[in-house]
XYZ file of C-alpha atoms in Angstrom:
690
model
C 0.127 -0.023 0.054
C 2.997 2.352 0.735
C 4.133 2.047 -2.812
C 0.729 2.543 -4.198
C 0.478 5.888 -2.329
C 3.673 7.018 -3.144
C 3.318 6.305 -6.894
C -0.457 7.467 -7.018
C -0.793 9.838 -4.276
C -1.922 12.862 -6.485
C -4.432 11.049 -8.281
C -6.055 9.684 -5.138
C -5.885 13.397 -3.863
C -7.385 14.480 -7.208
C -10.201 11.639 -7.261
C -11.237 12.502 -3.668
C -11.100 16.218 -4.465
C -13.601 15.654 -7.465
C -15.580 13.253 -5.261
C -16.141 16.793 -3.276
C -17.257 18.438 -6.403
C -19.568 15.959 -7.294
C -21.167 15.790 -3.885
C -21.897 19.444 -4.494
C -23.224 19.012 -7.757
C -25.509 16.265 -7.195
C -26.644 18.063 -3.746
C -27.260 21.318 -5.567
C -29.355 19.527 -7.952
C -31.501 17.768 -5.363
C -31.729 21.211 -3.602
C -32.902 23.135 -6.711
C -35.733 20.542 -7.144
C -37.357 21.583 -3.978
C -39.989 24.189 -4.056
C -39.134 27.835 -3.069
C -42.617 28.603 -1.975
C -44.998 31.057 -2.881
C -44.948 34.042 -5.412
C -43.834 36.389 -2.910
C -41.252 34.404 -1.399
C -39.759 33.721 -4.885
C -39.738 37.446 -5.355
C -38.019 38.437 -2.371
C -35.531 35.456 -2.667
C -35.108 36.784 -6.421
C -34.321 40.307 -5.232
C -31.474 38.727 -2.673
C -30.241 36.678 -5.526
C -30.035 39.738 -7.914
C -28.337 41.910 -5.352
C -25.507 39.346 -4.321
C -24.754 38.339 -7.713
C -24.461 42.055 -8.785
C -22.105 42.717 -5.950
C -19.764 39.544 -6.425
C -19.555 40.601 -10.151
C -18.445 44.119 -9.207
C -16.091 42.963 -6.696
C -14.474 40.089 -8.718
C -14.034 42.705 -11.599
C -12.044 45.137 -9.251
C -9.951 42.205 -7.632
C -9.362 41.075 -11.447
C -7.902 44.691 -11.949
C -5.473 44.419 -8.950
C -4.877 40.545 -9.875
C -3.581 41.516 -13.382
C -1.081 43.865 -11.885
C 0.073 41.241 -9.274
C 0.601 38.481 -11.984
C 3.008 40.840 -14.066
C 4.771 41.507 -10.575
C 5.014 37.887 -10.131
C 6.410 37.316 -13.566
C 9.075 39.938 -12.838
C 9.947 38.781 -9.250
C 9.584 35.094 -9.469
C 8.827 33.231 -12.808
C 6.192 31.916 -15.125
C 5.115 29.298 -12.986
C 4.716 31.123 -9.991
C 2.369 33.668 -11.798
C 0.413 31.034 -13.389
C -0.188 29.331 -9.901
C -1.480 32.740 -8.683
C -3.996 32.972 -11.253
C -5.223 29.445 -10.572
C -5.276 30.261 -6.559
C -7.369 33.099 -7.099
C -9.719 31.724 -9.765
C -10.455 28.625 -7.551
C -11.026 30.586 -4.622
C -13.353 33.082 -6.604
C -15.038 29.978 -7.872
C -15.706 28.328 -4.371
C -17.180 31.615 -2.968
C -19.457 32.173 -5.974
C -21.008 28.886 -6.611
C -21.311 28.738 -2.809
C -23.143 31.868 -2.587
C -25.288 31.338 -5.566
C -26.455 28.418 -3.608
C -27.153 29.913 -0.434
C -29.347 32.697 -1.988
C -31.557 29.897 -3.322
C -31.774 27.612 -0.271
C -33.134 30.593 1.643
C -36.628 30.388 0.288
C -36.453 26.531 0.282
C -35.900 26.194 4.107
C -38.483 28.677 4.648
C -41.123 26.649 2.437
C -39.499 23.624 4.093
C -40.079 24.873 7.742
C -43.997 24.632 7.172
C -43.236 20.845 7.594
C -41.670 21.179 10.544
C -38.021 21.536 11.876
C -36.236 18.323 10.755
C -37.160 19.070 6.751
C -36.062 22.815 7.232
C -32.633 21.418 9.153
C -31.974 19.013 6.197
C -32.306 21.922 3.475
C -30.354 24.470 5.414
C -27.515 22.016 6.180
C -27.428 20.517 2.911
C -27.083 24.565 1.283
C -24.157 25.117 3.801
C -22.801 21.433 2.855
C -22.430 22.365 -0.804
C -20.331 25.258 0.024
C -17.866 23.380 2.414
C -17.422 20.300 0.150
C -16.703 22.679 -2.576
C -14.184 24.916 -0.763
C -11.856 21.742 0.336
C -12.539 20.068 -3.037
C -11.560 22.898 -5.323
C -8.596 23.492 -2.824
C -7.145 20.069 -3.111
C -8.077 20.019 -6.739
C -5.992 23.169 -7.445
C -2.911 21.979 -5.135
C -2.669 18.312 -6.246
C -3.744 19.282 -9.874
C -0.961 21.861 -10.071
C 1.531 19.942 -8.540
C 0.956 16.915 -10.781
C 1.069 18.882 -13.704
C 4.370 20.340 -12.889
C 5.880 17.231 -11.895
C 4.280 15.073 -14.667
C 4.114 17.575 -17.706
C 6.881 19.958 -17.158
C 9.260 17.565 -15.258
C 9.733 19.880 -12.514
C 11.467 18.492 -9.056
C 9.284 18.528 -5.909
C 10.985 21.557 -4.691
C 10.556 23.491 -7.679
C 6.770 22.414 -7.991
C 6.176 23.402 -4.382
C 7.637 26.946 -4.880
C 5.583 27.413 -7.712
C 2.406 26.614 -5.429
C 3.332 29.240 -3.286
C 1.927 31.736 -6.032
C -1.084 29.555 -5.832
C -1.500 30.130 -2.094
C -1.171 33.976 -2.953
C -3.911 33.906 -5.268
C -6.076 32.426 -2.751
C -5.073 34.843 -0.018
C -5.572 37.801 -2.198
C -9.035 36.886 -3.138
C -9.577 35.952 0.458
C -8.745 39.445 1.899
C -10.865 41.267 -0.640
C -13.918 39.042 -0.055
C -13.442 39.288 3.521
C -13.196 42.792 3.479
C -15.503 43.881 0.684
C -18.117 41.330 2.009
C -17.704 42.540 5.620
C -18.161 46.328 4.849
C -21.387 45.423 2.686
C -23.040 43.269 5.309
C -22.301 45.300 8.205
C -23.034 48.934 6.503
C -26.559 47.317 5.532
C -26.972 45.988 9.087
C -26.016 48.970 10.669
C -28.251 51.355 8.758
C -31.275 48.824 8.692
C -31.111 48.430 12.612
C -30.479 52.228 13.600
C -33.440 53.669 11.535
C -35.633 50.511 11.449
C -35.297 49.198 15.456
C -34.306 52.374 17.157
C -36.029 55.273 15.222
C -39.024 54.073 13.468
C -39.705 50.764 16.126
C -40.466 48.575 13.373
C -39.171 44.447 13.703
C -36.072 43.141 11.796
C -36.637 42.070 8.655
C -39.856 44.546 8.248
C -40.604 44.640 4.430
C -41.082 48.359 4.927
C -37.364 48.890 5.736
C -35.655 50.015 2.428
C -32.354 48.495 3.880
C -33.783 44.997 4.664
C -32.900 43.330 1.239
C -29.450 44.784 1.027
C -29.191 43.281 4.902
C -30.209 39.790 3.570
C -27.548 40.418 0.454
C -24.931 40.966 3.079
C -25.362 37.647 4.838
C -24.467 35.799 2.120
C -21.579 37.711 0.591
C -20.252 38.245 3.922
C -20.852 35.056 6.139
C -20.807 32.719 3.074
C -18.749 33.939 0.320
C -16.302 35.759 2.544
C -15.763 33.018 5.079
C -15.580 30.197 1.787
C -12.714 32.413 0.430
C -11.148 32.622 3.897
C -10.914 29.131 4.539
C -10.356 27.951 0.905
C -7.239 30.424 1.406
C -6.269 28.605 4.891
C -6.682 25.249 3.480
C -4.507 25.690 0.443
C -1.855 27.818 2.046
C -1.445 25.362 4.945
C -1.180 22.161 2.746
C 1.379 24.170 0.300
C 3.377 25.349 3.757
C 3.571 22.059 5.003
C 4.833 20.503 1.783
C 7.478 23.200 1.522
C 8.560 22.713 5.155
C 8.851 18.912 4.263
C 11.089 19.394 1.213
C 13.345 21.643 3.260
C 13.677 19.533 6.445
C 13.632 15.909 5.084
C 16.188 14.105 2.864
C 15.972 15.449 -0.775
C 16.863 11.984 -2.252
C 13.168 11.289 -2.313
C 10.873 14.193 -1.385
C 7.910 12.624 -2.863
C 6.518 11.253 0.387
C 6.856 14.365 2.551
C 5.068 16.340 -0.392
C 2.447 14.182 -0.869
C 1.622 13.374 2.904
C -0.478 16.790 3.304
C -2.186 16.100 0.092
C -3.538 12.541 0.913
C -4.416 13.643 4.312
C -6.630 16.142 2.937
C -7.981 13.471 0.462
C -8.852 11.271 3.330
C -10.608 14.186 5.297
C -12.679 15.062 2.421
C -14.300 11.479 2.465
C -14.593 11.685 6.056
C -16.497 15.187 5.648
C -18.863 13.633 3.070
C -19.729 10.584 5.248
C -20.143 12.960 8.359
C -22.781 15.112 6.580
C -25.222 12.075 6.566
C -25.134 12.186 10.530
C -26.659 15.749 10.706
C -30.412 14.518 11.607
C -32.716 15.271 14.314
C -35.825 13.574 15.682
C -36.082 15.447 19.192
C -35.548 19.214 17.510
C -32.055 19.501 18.816
C -30.723 21.667 15.838
C -27.358 22.446 17.442
C -26.838 18.536 18.661
C -27.423 17.376 15.022
C -24.776 19.543 13.386
C -22.297 18.641 16.031
C -22.769 15.116 15.690
C -22.096 15.611 11.932
C -18.633 17.429 12.921
C -17.766 15.039 15.531
C -18.303 11.945 13.001
C -16.056 13.504 10.383
C -13.616 14.324 13.201
C -13.455 10.739 14.312
C -13.405 8.990 10.616
C -10.753 11.470 9.635
C -8.512 10.560 13.150
C -8.875 6.935 12.315
C -7.970 7.202 8.596
C -4.898 9.372 9.267
C -2.765 6.477 11.317
C -2.690 4.488 8.073
C -1.824 7.237 5.782
C 0.834 8.396 8.307
C 2.496 4.890 8.165
C 2.465 4.029 4.536
C 3.846 7.538 3.630
C 6.208 8.531 6.485
C 7.356 5.241 8.100
C 11.065 5.565 6.383
C 11.544 9.253 5.869
C 14.841 10.853 7.061
C 16.157 14.081 7.937
C 18.128 16.581 5.394
C 20.664 16.695 8.301
C 20.883 13.114 8.903
C 19.204 13.761 12.206
C 16.550 11.542 13.617
C 13.169 11.724 12.050
C 9.841 11.923 13.831
C 8.315 8.406 13.832
C 4.874 7.410 12.622
C 3.241 7.628 16.168
C 4.717 10.870 16.826
C 3.152 12.365 13.684
C -0.122 10.843 14.058
C -0.137 12.379 17.670
C 0.316 15.701 15.954
C -2.622 15.387 13.598
C -4.827 14.590 16.771
C -3.080 17.594 18.659
C -4.848 19.702 15.695
C -8.048 18.271 15.958
C -8.190 18.594 19.942
C -7.592 22.419 19.504
C -10.105 22.762 17.124
C -12.527 21.014 19.535
C -11.224 23.292 22.375
C -11.609 26.487 20.266
C -15.072 25.669 19.363
C -15.947 25.066 22.814
C -14.360 28.320 24.052
C -15.807 30.383 21.383
C -19.202 29.096 22.486
C -18.901 29.771 25.727
C -18.082 33.371 25.116
C -20.799 34.053 22.408
C -23.785 31.884 23.384
C -26.889 33.178 25.143
C -26.379 30.108 27.532
C -23.308 31.217 29.472
C -22.262 34.087 31.686
C -20.364 36.360 29.155
C -23.411 37.365 27.167
C -25.556 37.519 30.236
C -23.285 39.709 31.768
C -23.252 42.098 28.632
C -27.127 41.888 28.517
C -27.480 42.579 32.445
C -25.314 45.408 31.693
C -27.741 46.861 29.326
C -30.002 47.792 31.687
C -28.072 50.678 33.133
C -27.528 52.392 29.580
C -25.327 52.237 26.581
C -21.997 53.003 28.015
C -22.196 50.081 30.541
C -23.212 47.749 27.549
C -20.149 48.961 25.620
C -17.634 48.507 28.480
C -19.105 44.970 29.144
C -18.819 43.870 25.674
C -15.310 44.987 25.451
C -14.261 43.681 28.575
C -15.796 40.238 27.636
C -13.717 40.443 24.283
C -10.495 41.228 25.983
C -11.036 38.217 28.493
C -11.865 35.804 25.873
C -8.455 36.027 24.060
C -6.953 34.516 27.180
C -7.965 30.745 26.961
C -7.731 30.413 23.450
C -4.052 32.002 23.473
C -3.356 29.294 26.255
C -4.818 26.289 23.864
C -2.717 27.614 20.812
C 0.140 27.481 23.272
C -0.220 24.161 24.482
C -1.060 22.803 20.687
C 2.065 24.520 19.532
C 4.381 23.061 22.248
C 2.669 19.513 22.163
C 3.152 19.026 18.358
C 6.379 20.821 18.578
C 7.690 18.299 21.170
C 6.151 15.437 19.840
C 7.680 15.761 16.516
C 11.252 16.085 18.297
C 11.761 19.764 18.973
C 14.179 21.928 17.548
C 13.736 23.198 13.705
C 12.282 19.841 12.883
C 9.670 20.165 15.550
C 7.915 22.942 13.426
C 7.036 20.271 10.803
C 4.898 18.872 13.728
C 3.183 22.114 14.225
C 2.430 22.065 10.415
C 0.775 18.465 10.808
C -1.209 19.608 13.735
C -2.473 22.224 11.545
C -3.231 19.525 8.751
C -5.314 17.974 11.325
C -7.188 20.975 12.183
C -8.126 21.460 8.238
C -9.347 18.142 8.095
C -12.587 19.474 9.614
C -12.759 22.232 6.882
C -15.600 20.673 4.842
C -18.013 20.822 7.836
C -16.792 23.984 9.427
C -17.414 25.858 6.247
C -20.807 23.984 6.213
C -21.891 25.119 9.714
C -21.018 28.698 9.095
C -22.858 29.044 5.680
C -25.822 27.341 7.703
C -26.261 30.991 9.270
C -26.883 33.209 6.505
C -28.983 30.654 4.971
C -31.254 30.100 8.137
C -31.223 33.892 8.650
C -32.463 34.742 5.220
C -34.882 32.092 5.812
C -36.370 33.928 8.673
C -36.099 37.214 6.916
C -38.331 35.545 3.836
C -40.611 34.313 6.450
C -41.189 37.865 7.977
C -41.380 39.755 4.823
C -43.839 37.171 3.044
C -46.306 37.123 6.096
C -46.103 33.459 6.521
C -47.790 31.822 9.442
C -46.378 31.861 12.934
C -45.802 28.360 12.818
C -43.151 28.776 10.191
C -41.434 31.774 12.330
C -41.468 29.058 15.425
C -39.103 26.973 13.320
C -36.896 29.362 11.521
C -36.389 31.482 14.728
C -34.545 28.546 16.499
C -32.726 27.543 13.274
C -31.429 31.160 12.836
C -30.583 31.066 16.642
C -28.276 28.074 16.252
C -26.883 29.736 12.930
C -25.778 32.651 14.848
C -24.019 30.711 17.295
C -22.245 28.286 14.402
C -21.258 31.514 12.869
C -19.297 32.574 15.910
C -17.704 29.224 16.928
C -16.534 29.011 13.134
C -14.675 32.355 13.522
C -12.519 31.000 16.236
C -11.628 28.093 14.380
C -10.639 30.313 11.314
C -8.335 32.382 13.495
C -6.758 29.849 15.375
C -5.747 27.724 12.210
C -4.727 30.911 10.227
C -2.067 31.784 12.972
C -0.914 28.257 13.227
C -0.425 28.287 9.420
C 1.289 31.741 9.878
C 3.895 30.127 11.997
C 4.776 27.477 9.645
C 4.865 30.064 6.836
C 7.089 31.982 8.986
C 9.785 29.155 9.519
C 9.489 28.293 5.724
C 10.549 32.033 4.907
C 13.336 31.692 7.456
C 14.733 28.581 5.680
C 14.186 30.126 1.974
C 15.768 33.340 3.171
C 18.597 31.492 4.484
C 19.266 29.460 1.198
C 18.723 32.397 -0.942
C 20.979 34.794 1.103
C 23.661 31.768 1.861
C 23.814 33.094 5.695
C 21.613 32.196 8.708
C 19.328 35.236 10.184
C 18.939 35.583 14.046
C 15.561 37.480 14.604
C 16.199 38.756 18.247
C 14.653 41.414 20.022
C 18.403 42.668 20.796
C 18.720 43.646 17.217
C 17.000 47.270 16.599
C 15.621 46.230 13.080
C 13.968 43.319 14.446
C 12.600 45.418 17.077
C 11.311 47.707 14.405
C 9.755 45.294 12.464
C 8.091 44.004 15.175
C 6.376 47.175 16.047
C 5.627 47.851 12.570
C 3.886 44.518 12.294
C 1.596 45.436 15.301
C 0.879 48.589 13.639
C -0.334 47.082 10.495
C -2.892 45.061 12.166
C -4.471 47.957 14.237
C -4.223 50.452 11.369
C -5.963 47.314 9.054
C -8.708 47.022 11.927
C -9.178 50.800 11.689
C -9.455 51.351 8.162
C -11.960 48.426 8.240
C -14.102 50.103 11.034
C -13.967 53.244 9.412
C -15.089 51.872 6.249
C -18.203 50.301 7.783
C -18.768 53.426 9.744
C -18.900 55.711 6.276
C -20.689 53.174 4.420
C -23.387 52.483 7.256
C -23.857 56.163 7.638
C -24.896 56.326 3.877
C -27.399 53.912 4.308
C -28.738 55.375 7.532
C -29.673 58.839 5.432
C -30.972 56.799 2.462
C -33.551 54.971 4.814
C -34.335 58.088 6.559
C -34.884 59.659 3.185
C -37.254 57.333 1.979
C -39.216 57.247 5.391
C -39.338 61.090 5.248
C -40.190 61.416 1.242
C -42.565 58.576 1.127
C -44.775 58.254 4.373
C -46.915 55.590 2.665
C -43.919 53.035 3.213
C -44.845 53.033 7.221
C -48.234 52.859 6.171
C -47.901 49.720 4.070
C -49.323 51.818 0.999
C -45.914 52.443 -0.763
C -43.359 49.877 -1.700
C -39.745 50.777 -0.323
C -37.028 51.169 -3.174
C -34.723 48.007 -2.151
C -32.486 48.479 -5.231
C -31.098 52.231 -4.308
C -30.041 50.553 -0.875
C -28.318 47.695 -2.565
C -26.774 49.916 -5.046
C -25.446 52.469 -2.451
C -23.958 49.552 -0.162
C -22.283 48.009 -3.428
C -20.575 51.145 -4.582
C -19.463 51.879 -0.808
C -18.148 48.371 -0.265
C -15.807 48.524 -3.536
C -14.670 51.922 -2.828
C -13.801 51.294 0.541
C -12.047 47.622 0.653
C -9.059 48.723 -1.687
C -6.838 50.403 0.699
C -6.957 48.097 3.981
C -6.743 45.203 1.346
C -3.344 46.327 -0.212
C -1.920 47.458 3.020
C -0.010 43.865 4.203
C 1.232 43.830 0.355
C 2.682 47.111 0.338
C 3.866 47.484 3.811
C 5.480 43.905 3.761
C 7.148 44.952 0.533
C 8.608 48.158 1.796
C 9.799 46.880 5.002
C 11.365 43.657 3.330
C 13.237 46.122 0.675
C 14.698 48.160 3.631
C 15.918 45.036 5.917
C 15.395 41.356 5.925
C 15.568 41.340 9.632
C 13.138 44.062 9.949
C 10.662 41.839 7.810
C 11.196 38.887 10.066
C 9.934 41.200 12.649
C 7.148 42.435 11.011
C 5.907 38.872 10.434
C 6.160 38.236 14.294
C 4.285 41.234 15.064
C 1.536 40.417 12.543
C 1.234 36.751 13.865
C 1.035 37.689 17.387
C -0.899 41.009 17.622
C -3.228 39.647 14.641
C -4.238 36.831 16.936
C -4.987 38.764 19.916
C -7.035 41.603 17.695
C -8.840 39.190 15.598
C -9.938 37.213 18.806
C -10.978 40.273 20.868
C -13.210 41.543 17.795
C -14.967 38.472 17.002
C -15.689 37.116 20.710
C -16.385 40.868 21.794
C -18.828 41.538 18.847
C -20.500 38.032 19.353
C -21.278 38.640 22.874
C -22.751 42.158 21.874
C -24.663 40.248 19.255
C -26.220 37.571 21.292
C -26.654 39.915 24.263
C -29.202 41.781 22.102
C -30.799 38.456 20.927
C -31.255 37.609 24.776
C -33.026 40.703 25.344
C -35.378 40.358 22.428
C -36.069 36.992 23.619
C -37.742 38.785 26.717
C -34.823 39.014 29.114
C -34.169 42.265 31.156
C -37.321 43.982 29.858
C -37.580 42.358 26.409
C -38.105 44.479 23.032
C -38.771 47.960 23.239
C -37.239 48.579 26.658
C -34.513 50.782 27.547
C -32.123 47.853 28.043
C -33.030 46.665 24.132
C -31.906 50.065 22.964
C -28.765 50.002 24.853
C -28.168 46.320 23.478
C -28.967 47.469 19.848
C -26.253 50.285 20.355
C -23.860 47.421 21.367
C -24.639 45.095 18.665
C -24.195 47.952 16.027
C -20.836 48.644 17.642
C -20.094 44.588 17.548
C -21.018 44.275 14.024
C -18.119 45.449 12.375
C -15.909 43.948 15.136
C -16.792 40.484 14.316
C -18.163 40.544 10.762
C -15.525 42.861 9.080
C -12.380 43.915 10.655
C -12.018 40.562 13.105
C -12.142 38.187 10.399
C -10.524 40.131 7.566
C -7.164 39.896 10.179
C -7.043 36.017 9.305
C -6.165 36.318 5.735
C -4.189 39.672 6.299
C -1.923 37.657 8.823
C -1.166 35.037 5.890
C -0.993 37.421 2.941
C 2.131 39.195 4.783
C 3.819 35.911 5.350
C 3.189 34.568 1.784
C 4.447 38.180 0.199
C 7.479 37.815 2.348
C 8.443 34.583 0.753
C 7.700 35.657 -2.557
C 9.658 38.769 -2.573
C 12.950 36.877 -1.237
C 14.822 37.221 -4.629
C 14.236 41.155 -4.543
C 15.491 41.113 -0.991
C 18.781 39.168 -1.193
């Protein structure tokens, strides 16, 4: 079996990737065969579809223009193979987000219609809609990595090292799409949400998803372009970048006589994990109405199956590898344990994020209770919970890093163990993305039920689905942050090795060296500036929506009376233009600043990367957890706690949620790809700085 994997590992990876794409195609077909409901439901769903497609077309046009410039730059700095890899990564990442989003905006009405038959049918439709996006993300990512590696080695006769170097370009292409998608989608969704809530809920006193609100369609569009397409691009990039980073680290650390096993290892791990994810989707069922338990049952099943498959793969491929310096390589048991550490880190990050963002636990309840004494105390409490939420995830990551590093033998080779742990984490990507996409689908389904004035029993089904969707969106962000940081550590080590090889001398990144310290400070600065620009973008775009909604209410009083129809299209177009305009500067910041610092001093560049990784982790956790606490504190009050809807506590909670929206859905998640973009750019510009 060992010889089969070594000889046909790429083919196996391609076959499993194709299986994921086939699953997506067949599930899409069965989903589209379901009824989208009555004429009013189809009309609302079509409006959301139109807005989402228009936004993504405009966004990808903007990204394509930037991509052409970077493609030419890579041709000059690197070579044709790297530039082509960049194009492949960008196209596949964009395709994963675009296809997944198009499925989500069609699944929403079908979930609302299925809700007429109860919670179990509605759960099935919503999850299948999310699973399409999840399996497409991992399928297309592995298809890109394995396919391009196979083409380079089979057709163009490149060595494994040369092929992996070209794959760095593929990772950069995915990263570029990810930053733009996270930022642009985040700005869109939160600007629309802020505008809709501030004027609709607070000023006009109308419910969320009320069809009289001119921004309600834009809000529903935003759920999909931000939480679905954005997360899809984010985890596509993390998956592809991590696989490539572990492949690169493998060929640098292990014997060059036969680099095939260490190059194939991440790809085959990803391949068997895809099969485990597909099987895991069939475990998502409920007969009791416990939606959260049903979703996590599928995730647990996938994790158990992947863990079981990892051992024989590790034994067959890594049983007799040797180190490049003739040292002792980690054994099969140690590498397998590293993969299990990655799965364990994922489980703990899920639990911790759930604790800090769920209405069931103390942090959210504290923030909701603080709302009783006003807007300021709500803000103080939410910020405090966000700061506090960084501590335990940091401890988990430290233990994960230390454990996998020690298991793999410590020293430089121990870093490879960290890479294997990250691959263990990413074995769950398909189901993780499915859980995240479940959120906007169920959110939109509830909105459609409200706007189409469906019977109350339908809302009694969609509301608990939406509540669980809010939780899954929150916990998947914690997973994305953790995997991004671990992947960035592997990239940093790869950068160190590549820089040493290119310069012909070793580099020591010490705080006693002023250039390193300067770079460290600049790395932290980049994170804070990136977050600030993202927040300001939401504020400006959201202000525009507020004015537009006020204008329509003022000039067309019949809207509130129900005799005039709001102009939804104007609100959608306004947010679309604002998001496109505002996403450019922060998206280019990690590319530009990394390049400038690298051209000035290599040691400062190393310091910058360290600063970005450490500060980026804490900032991302703070913003996503704090934002989640504010969001769910509002929902807790809307469910009747502390005075319920219309109370002073509710007004304060709406303010907190409005502040938290760009925290958790724009700036915080966008830091993930920013961290990896900086590290990948550093690797790609090595020919310029040595």
